[in-house]
Coordinates of C-alpha atoms in Angstrom, one line a residue:
M57 CA -34.9 15.1 4.1
P58 CA -33.3 17.4 1.5
I59 CA -30.4 18.0 3.9
T60 CA -29.5 14.3 3.9
A61 CA -28.5 14.7 0.3
E62 CA -26.0 17.5 1.0
P63 CA -22.3 16.6 0.3
E64 CA -20.3 15.0 3.0
V65 CA -17.3 16.7 4.6
E66 CA -14.0 14.8 4.9
A67 CA -13.3 15.4 8.6
I68 CA -14.9 13.0 11.1
D69 CA -15.2 15.6 13.8
E70 CA -16.9 18.2 11.6
D71 CA -20.6 18.2 12.1
A72 CA -21.9 18.2 8.5
P73 CA -25.5 19.2 7.9
S74 CA -26.2 15.8 6.3
R75 CA -25.0 14.0 9.4
S76 CA -27.0 16.1 11.7
A77 CA -30.1 15.5 9.6
L78 CA -29.6 11.7 9.8
R79 CA -29.1 11.9 13.5
I80 CA -32.4 13.8 13.8
I81 CA -34.2 11.1 11.8
D82 CA -32.6 8.5 14.1
A83 CA -33.8 10.3 17.2
L84 CA -37.3 10.6 15.8
A85 CA -37.4 6.9 14.9
T86 CA -36.3 5.8 18.3
N87 CA -38.4 8.2 20.4
L88 CA -41.7 8.6 18.5
P89 CA -44.3 6.0 17.4
P90 CA -43.2 4.4 14.1
T91 CA -46.5 5.5 12.5
Q92 CA -45.4 9.1 13.0
V93 CA -41.9 8.5 11.5
F94 CA -41.8 5.7 8.9
N95 CA -45.1 6.5 7.2
P96 CA -44.1 10.0 6.3
L97 CA -40.6 8.8 5.4
R98 CA -42.1 6.1 3.1
Q99 CA -44.2 8.7 1.4
V100 CA -41.2 10.8 0.3
L101 CA -38.8 8.0 -0.2
Q102 CA -40.1 7.0 -3.6
S103 CA -39.4 10.4 -5.0
Y104 CA -35.8 10.3 -3.6
I105 CA -34.9 6.9 -4.9
T106 CA -36.2 7.6 -8.4
S107 CA -34.5 11.0 -8.6
P108 CA -31.9 11.5 -11.4
D109 CA -29.7 13.1 -8.7
P110 CA -27.5 10.5 -7.0
N111 CA -27.2 12.6 -3.9
L112 CA -30.9 12.4 -3.4
R113 CA -30.9 8.7 -4.0
R114 CA -28.1 8.3 -1.5
G115 CA -29.8 10.5 1.1
G116 CA -33.0 8.6 0.8
L117 CA -31.4 5.2 1.3
L118 CA -29.3 6.4 4.3
A119 CA -32.5 7.8 5.9
L120 CA -34.1 4.4 5.3
G121 CA -31.2 2.6 6.9
I122 CA -31.0 4.8 9.9
S123 CA -34.7 4.6 10.7
V124 CA -34.6 0.8 11.1
E125 CA -33.7 0.7 14.8
G126 CA -36.8 2.5 16.0
C127 CA -39.2 1.1 13.3
S128 CA -38.0 -2.4 12.7
E129 CA -41.1 -4.3 14.0
F130 CA -43.4 -1.8 12.3
M131 CA -41.5 -2.3 9.0
I132 CA -41.8 -6.1 8.9
P133 CA -45.3 -6.2 7.2
L134 CA -44.0 -3.6 4.7
M135 CA -40.8 -5.4 3.7
N136 CA -42.3 -6.5 0.3
G137 CA -42.2 -2.8 -0.5
V138 CA -38.9 -2.0 1.1
W139 CA -36.7 -4.8 -0.5
P140 CA -37.3 -3.7 -4.1
I141 CA -36.0 -0.2 -3.1
I142 CA -32.8 -1.9 -1.6
D143 CA -32.5 -4.1 -4.7
A144 CA -32.6 -1.2 -7.0
G145 CA -30.1 0.7 -4.9
L146 CA -27.6 -2.2 -5.0
Q147 CA -27.7 -2.0 -8.8
D148 CA -27.5 1.8 -9.0
A149 CA -24.9 3.2 -11.4
D150 CA -23.5 5.5 -8.8
A151 CA -21.1 4.0 -6.3
S152 CA -22.1 6.2 -3.4
V153 CA -25.7 5.1 -3.8
R154 CA -24.6 1.4 -3.8
K155 CA -22.6 1.9 -0.6
A156 CA -25.6 3.7 1.1
T157 CA -27.8 0.8 0.0
C158 CA -25.4 -1.8 1.6
I159 CA -25.6 0.2 4.8
A160 CA -29.4 0.3 4.7
A161 CA -29.7 -3.4 4.0
I162 CA -27.3 -4.5 6.6
M163 CA -28.7 -2.2 9.3
Q164 CA -32.1 -3.8 8.7
L165 CA -30.7 -7.3 9.0
V166 CA -28.7 -6.4 12.1
Q167 CA -32.0 -5.6 13.9
D168 CA -33.4 -9.1 13.2
P169 CA -32.3 -11.7 15.7
Q170 CA -32.6 -14.4 13.0
T171 CA -30.0 -12.6 10.8
Q172 CA -27.9 -10.6 13.3
R173 CA -24.9 -12.9 13.1
Q174 CA -24.8 -13.1 9.3
A175 CA -25.4 -9.3 9.0
C176 CA -22.6 -8.5 11.3
T177 CA -20.3 -10.8 9.3
A178 CA -21.3 -8.9 6.2
L179 CA -20.8 -5.6 7.9
D180 CA -17.3 -6.7 9.0
G181 CA -16.5 -7.4 5.3
L182 CA -17.9 -4.1 4.2
L183 CA -15.9 -2.2 6.8
E184 CA -12.7 -3.7 5.5
I185 CA -13.1 -2.0 2.1
L186 CA -14.8 1.3 3.2
H187 CA -11.5 2.9 4.1
D188 CA -12.0 6.7 4.3
D189 CA -15.6 6.4 3.4
I190 CA -16.3 5.1 6.9
K191 CA -16.2 8.7 8.2
Q192 CA -19.8 9.4 7.2
Y193 CA -21.1 6.1 8.7
L194 CA -19.0 5.6 11.8
Q195 CA -21.4 7.0 14.3
L196 CA -24.3 4.9 12.9
F197 CA -22.1 1.7 13.0
M198 CA -20.9 2.3 16.5
E199 CA -24.4 3.1 17.9
R200 CA -25.9 -0.1 16.4
L201 CA -23.0 -2.4 17.2
S202 CA -22.6 -1.1 20.8
G203 CA -26.3 -1.9 21.4
L204 CA -25.7 -5.5 20.3
L205 CA -22.9 -5.8 22.8
E206 CA -25.5 -5.3 25.6
T207 CA -28.3 -7.5 24.2
A208 CA -27.1 -10.1 21.7
P209 CA -26.2 -13.7 22.6
I210 CA -22.5 -14.6 22.9
P211 CA -22.0 -15.9 19.3
V212 CA -23.4 -12.7 17.9
K213 CA -21.3 -10.6 20.3
T214 CA -18.2 -12.4 19.0
V215 CA -19.0 -11.3 15.4
V216 CA -19.9 -7.8 16.6
M217 CA -16.4 -7.5 18.2
G218 CA -14.9 -8.4 14.9
A219 CA -16.9 -5.7 13.1
I220 CA -15.9 -3.1 15.7
R221 CA -12.3 -4.1 15.3
S222 CA -12.6 -3.5 11.5
A223 CA -14.4 -0.2 12.1
T224 CA -11.5 0.9 14.4
H225 CA -8.9 -0.1 11.9
A226 CA -10.6 1.8 9.1
S227 CA -11.4 5.0 11.1
K228 CA -8.0 5.2 12.9
E229 CA -8.0 8.4 15.0
G230 CA -11.7 8.8 14.3
F231 CA -12.4 6.0 16.8
L232 CA -11.1 8.0 19.7
P233 CA -14.5 9.4 20.8
Y234 CA -15.8 5.9 21.0
F235 CA -12.9 4.3 22.7
Q236 CA -13.8 4.7 26.4
P237 CA -17.5 3.9 26.0
T238 CA -16.6 0.8 24.1
M239 CA -14.0 -0.3 26.6
E240 CA -16.5 0.0 29.4
R241 CA -18.9 -2.3 27.5
V242 CA -16.3 -5.0 26.6
K243 CA -13.8 -5.1 29.4
H244 CA -15.8 -7.8 31.2
F245 CA -15.5 -10.1 28.2
L246 CA -11.8 -10.3 29.0
V247 CA -12.4 -12.2 32.3
L248 CA -14.6 -14.9 30.7
T249 CA -13.1 -18.4 31.5
S250 CA -15.5 -21.1 30.1
E251 CA -14.4 -23.0 27.1
G252 CA -16.1 -22.7 23.8
E253 CA -18.1 -19.6 23.1
E254 CA -16.7 -17.6 26.0
H255 CA -13.1 -18.3 25.0
D256 CA -14.0 -17.2 21.4
L257 CA -15.5 -13.9 22.7
R258 CA -12.5 -13.3 25.0
G259 CA -10.0 -13.9 22.2
I260 CA -11.7 -11.6 19.6
T261 CA -12.1 -9.0 22.3
M262 CA -8.3 -9.1 23.1
D263 CA -7.6 -8.8 19.4
A264 CA -10.0 -5.8 19.1
V265 CA -8.5 -4.1 22.1
G266 CA -5.1 -4.3 20.5
T267 CA -6.5 -2.6 17.4
F268 CA -8.1 0.0 19.7
S269 CA -4.6 0.8 21.1
E270 CA -3.1 1.3 17.7
A271 CA -6.0 3.6 16.7
V272 CA -6.0 5.8 19.8
G273 CA -2.4 5.4 20.7
T274 CA -0.4 5.4 17.4
F275 CA -2.7 7.4 15.2
S276 CA -3.8 9.9 17.9
E277 CA -0.3 10.2 19.4
A278 CA 0.1 11.5 23.0
V279 CA -3.5 12.2 23.8
G280 CA -4.6 8.8 22.6
K281 CA -1.8 7.0 24.5
D282 CA -2.8 8.7 27.7
V283 CA -6.4 7.6 27.2
F284 CA -5.5 4.0 26.6
H285 CA -3.0 4.0 29.5
L286 CA -5.9 4.0 31.9
Y287 CA -6.6 0.4 30.9
Y288 CA -3.0 -0.6 30.1
N289 CA -2.0 -2.5 33.3
D290 CA -5.3 -4.3 33.7
L291 CA -5.2 -5.4 30.1
M292 CA -1.7 -6.7 30.4
Q293 CA -2.8 -8.8 33.4
Q294 CA -5.8 -10.2 31.6
A295 CA -3.5 -11.1 28.7
F296 CA -1.2 -13.1 31.1
A297 CA -4.3 -14.7 32.6
G298 CA -5.4 -15.8 29.1
I299 CA -2.1 -17.6 28.6
E300 CA -2.9 -19.8 31.7
L301 CA -6.3 -20.9 30.5
G302 CA -4.9 -23.7 28.4
S303 CA -6.4 -22.4 25.1
A304 CA -4.1 -22.1 22.1
R305 CA -6.3 -19.4 20.7
L306 CA -6.2 -17.3 23.8
R307 CA -2.4 -17.8 24.1
E308 CA -2.0 -16.5 20.5
C309 CA -4.2 -13.5 21.2
S310 CA -2.2 -12.6 24.3
F311 CA 1.1 -12.7 22.4
L312 CA -0.3 -10.7 19.6
F313 CA -1.5 -8.2 22.1
F314 CA 2.0 -8.0 23.7
G315 CA 3.4 -7.3 20.2
V316 CA 1.0 -4.4 19.7
M317 CA 1.7 -3.0 23.1
A318 CA 5.4 -3.1 22.4
R319 CA 4.9 -1.3 19.1
V320 CA 2.6 1.4 20.6
Y321 CA 4.6 2.1 23.8
G322 CA 8.1 1.4 22.6
D323 CA 10.6 1.8 25.5
E324 CA 7.7 2.1 28.0
F325 CA 7.0 -1.5 27.4
A326 CA 10.4 -2.6 28.6
P327 CA 9.4 -3.2 32.3
W328 CA 7.1 -6.0 31.1
L329 CA 9.8 -7.9 29.2
P330 CA 10.9 -10.0 32.3
K331 CA 7.4 -11.4 32.4
V332 CA 6.6 -11.5 28.7
V333 CA 9.8 -13.2 27.5
P334 CA 9.6 -16.3 29.8
A335 CA 6.0 -16.7 28.8
L336 CA 7.1 -16.7 25.1
I337 CA 9.8 -19.2 25.7
A338 CA 7.5 -21.5 27.6
S339 CA 5.0 -21.3 24.8
C340 CA 7.7 -22.3 22.3
K341 CA 8.3 -25.5 24.3
L342 CA 4.7 -26.6 24.0
E343 CA 3.9 -29.5 21.7
E344 CA 2.2 -29.0 18.3
G345 CA -1.4 -27.8 18.8
G346 CA -0.6 -26.0 22.1
K347 CA -0.5 -29.1 24.3
E348 CA 2.1 -29.0 27.1
P349 CA 4.8 -31.6 27.4
I350 CA 4.1 -34.4 29.8
G351 CA 4.9 -33.3 33.3
L352 CA 5.7 -29.7 32.5
S353 CA 3.1 -27.0 33.2
N354 CA 3.2 -23.4 32.1
A355 CA 4.1 -22.4 35.6
E356 CA 6.9 -24.9 35.8
A357 CA 8.3 -23.9 32.4
L358 CA 8.3 -20.3 33.6
A359 CA 10.0 -21.2 36.8
A360 CA 12.6 -23.2 35.0
F361 CA 13.4 -20.4 32.7
S362 CA 13.7 -17.9 35.5
A363 CA 16.0 -20.2 37.4
S364 CA 18.3 -20.7 34.4
G365 CA 18.7 -16.9 34.1

C-alpha cells in the first residue's frame, strides 16, 4: 500500500512503482477470495484516507477503486462504510485526491448493472477534462471498459464506446498499446444493421474508430499509421455500407470518418475520392432530415453523377 502513494511519472509507457502496486492489488482482487483482499484493504484504508499526506489519501482511494472489479459483490453489504470515504474524498482540499475519488466512485458504479450506463456517461465527461492526467488511469479505464464491451447490453456498450473515444482523444499516442485489442472487440459492431439501438452502436463505433485513427496514425506517426492500415480498407467498406442503410446518423458518421481518413492519410486517400465524392454529392441531394427525393435512390443518384462525369 505505501507504494501506491509514490509520485506518478509523466510517461505512459514508463512502469512507475505506484502503477505496478495498483496492478498487483487489481490482480489480487480478481484472483483471490474477496475476504482475503478487501478485508485487509479496509483495515488499512482508514489510516490512509485520514492521513495529512495527500499522496497517501490519493493512494488509498485509488486502491479502493481498483479493487472493485474483483470484490464488488462482497462490498455491497459494506457500502454504508465505503460511501462516507468517497464523500470525504470528493471534498478533499487536494485536487489529486478529488480526482482519485472520482475514479473510485465511478469504478464502483460501473460494476453495478443498475448504474453502468450512467456511470459510463459520467466517466465520459471526466475523461474530457482529465487531459494529461489520464496517463496514470488509462490502463484501469481500458481494462474496465473493454470488459463491458463483452458483457454489457447494447445501450451500455454505446455509452462505453463514447467513453473509450474520449479516453483515446485524451491519451493520444498512449492509446497505441490498446488499439488492436480494442479493434478486435468492436469491429463486429460495424456490421450491425437493425434500426434503433444497433444503429446507435454502429454509429458511435464508427466515430470512435475515427478517433483511434487520429491517435495511432497522426500522433504516433508512421508506426501508428501502419498499425491502423491493417483495418483501413475494411473500415472504408463498412463506412460505405453505412451510407446505404437509410440512417441519417450513420450517413453522417461515414462522412465524418472519410474526413478523418483524408486528414490522417493525405495523398494516400486519393484513390478513394472517385467513390467518396459521388456519395457526398448524392447525400447533398437528399431532402431535409435525410429522406431521399421521390423516385431517386442513393444508388440511382450515384449512377447519375457517374454518368454526368
